[in-house]
Amino acid sequence: MFARLKIRLLTIVFLSVTIGLAWCIGLATSEETPKRGGTLTVGMPGDILNFDAFSYTYLVQRTVRTVYNSLMRYDDKLNLLPELVESWEAAPDGLSLTLHLRRGVKFHSGREFTAQDVVANLNRAKDQKTGGHLFNMTQTVASAEAMDKYTVKINYSAVTPEMYDTMTRLYIIDPEAFEDLKKKGAGTGPFKLVEWQPGEYVKFKRHEDYWDKGRPYVDELILKPFNDIDAMVIALESGTVDLVEGVPYKDVKRLSSKFKIARGHEGTSFYTLYCSPKLKPFDDAQVRRAMQYALNRQAIVEAVLYGTTSPTTSAFPPTSLAFDPKFDKYYPFDLEMAKKLIAQAGYPNGFKATVLATTAYPEFAEMAQIFKSDLAKIGVDLTIETLDPAQWYPKLLSGNYQMTFSFAGLSHTDPSQLSLNSAYRLENNPLWEKVPSDYFKAGQEGRTTLDVDKRKKIYADFQVALLEGSWAISVAWRHTFYGLAPYVKGFDSSVDHNIMLDGVWLAK
Amino acid sequence: MVFYLVNRLVLAVPVLLVASMSIFAMMYIIPGDPAMVIVGPDADPSQLAAVKKEMGLDRPVPVQYLIWLGRVLRGNLGKSFINGFPVAELIMRKVPATFLLTVGAFVVAIAISLPLGIYSALHPESRLGRLATGFNSLALSVPTFWLGILLVLLIGLHWRLLPASGYAPFFSQPMKSIKFLILPSITLGLSISAILARFLQASLMEVLHLDYVRTARAKGLREKVVISRHALKNALITVITVLGMQVGTFMGGAVVTESIFDWPGVGKLMLYAIQSRDYYVIQATFLFVVTTFIIINLVTDLTYAFLDPRIRYR
């Protein structure tokens, strides 16, 4: 009897342990295995303006990968990955690029994606009225031909080292929807537009014929715009939304105890201070260099950006081939040197100046406050003028300001892309009639040379010209932070800070 | 009365015309335009020029105004420069939410101001009367945005008694709609209730000293009947004036409240439109607000005649 009891006891223990182990293993694997279903609600600061993937404005770009795919994309280490293009060959002379498209890709309308669609999109990109931010990127595209249903050959009028960058930013729009892009998105992306109520929400559903089989995992996606960033953060905390893009710096640490905070790709953009050589006293390079010395980047990073990033004087992040550590700390914070340079420029008693900020980016005004208090110590009386975005943009485009805080980007991929930012342009630069010749020469050479070692040397010269000219001053790296509810898994963002929701699933 | 009504409606036309010209002129004086918002700060100057031409923004301002006016007279408010939606559709989508918030704020304001105002008028020196006066002062001085944020943090986030933000259409989801409505209604209604209570108190105190009220009391009527049937009607005339103006303001959109509570009303629409220089939307929402004011003023004037039979319009 005792023996039978012993056997029963052992059996019970064995079964319990087995079930317990199986339960734990099941839990562990179920957390890793994406679960299909559910509705993902994403909060965004500001409304979508339209669904034109070529539109430059940030508000369109951040959600572009919801509806569209690009031809290629970069991974986190800037390795090129196939997307709508499966493979490619560049001609040795750099004057043509042949793309082999992925087969069986369907637009949201059900129509198959073919080479003619790539040609149509490239032609649209080259048109001034419709090209948006791709207009400048496609200026060297001489022609594009559909060699067959799935092969496109792009011919260039000049060597274009940034051709792959363009391929990662050319989001393919269904040509049949070109005329109605303001209200309707139509691409090959993971989600299909269902309904858009401007100012309220945008509703999407899963694209059932998405080429990346099995994805997206969620059934439905809702994007909610918020005019007030604090209201957006509260929406995350109260559970109204599952994910937010653009967590303010001040909330990053506080939210990280209850939510997952993901950081966007390093070096995608950086804060800048532009000093216009068009207006006195900034027509003198010594005065502009004085501003470099007077800018306390570390204080700005700690007080305004809450230590979430790092200061820099370089325009190129460590991921760029143009990066050189010696340019990262080119100008130390030195008020004595700043004062000396101002005096040498003919302003021994200082001067009055105005710096612009905008309500769209509240951190600009905060940076300006720190800058103002430091400049006051060397006799520069700085006035801060804060404008709404629609007033600020015309000033940026015209260069009619003494100084303004801003930000720039695109230098994390091909270094020539930096020149797409208006203040860094080689031609039609709003701050110069003609940019300094050393800057122009290096910029031109950099965009027409393919040899990597030569380009490194060229961009070293480019950076020296930029730093000595000091009309576009780097302040600190700029990050985008995303706040995720604990049950949101699989989130990712592209190197260009576009949210990527095809891999997101909800563990609830 | 009919003649009076027709006269008022006819007079509204020049008001609307002047209003439309003023806002059109103001929009063009302010720097920036929708083309710049669409192309972004790094656009090539030639791109910007091309987009402006496409939108018709390169034409002289008076020509643009006349083109717009011509369309409006044919019932076409145009399309949004930014998102391409017909402007009329955009506004009509927001009106139910704005109307709901207006009604909610109105209910809160009346529910607080009526008993408070009447009690303060009847017992001005009592402890409760003084408390009511103190409450009025507090409600008047608390900024709307501060109150809204406080309610969101405490009730929405900390205690989780009500949703912190959001909206649901009333007819399809009534219970959910009311839950979303409570906090923004309190935010908007509280300060208005203080104004209404003050006006009601002053007005009622004046009316209570009139001969006809003394006569009513002398006839032996109960105090409740004296107040509700005789005194209140006359006292309400001033209150109705203030209420009419406030309702007009709410229908124009309570921008701050709508932003805090993510309420999709006319105010938020106008804010987005101004920020993105969406000219046609700004024009149309502004005209909507002016028209609303005109109608509400008219209704307010007609209500006087109902409250006071001595008032007659010819």
GROMACS .gro file of C-alpha atoms in nm, chain A residues 22 48 75 79 101 119 246 332-333 336 362 420:
model
   12
   22ALA     CA    1   0.554   2.305  -2.076
   48ILE     CA    2  -0.109   6.375  -4.218
   75ASP     CA    3   1.912   4.820  -4.264
   79ASN     CA    4   2.350   4.771  -4.579
  101LEU     CA    5   1.180   4.375  -5.974
  119VAL     CA    6   0.917   5.437  -6.505
  246GLY     CA    7   0.787   6.177  -3.111
  332PRO     CA    8   3.506   7.387  -2.814
  333PHE     CA    9   3.285   7.613  -2.604
  336GLU     CA   10   3.695   8.425  -2.468
  362PRO     CA   11   0.968   7.415  -2.900
  420LEU     CA   12   1.955   6.857  -5.036
   0.00000   0.00000   0.00000
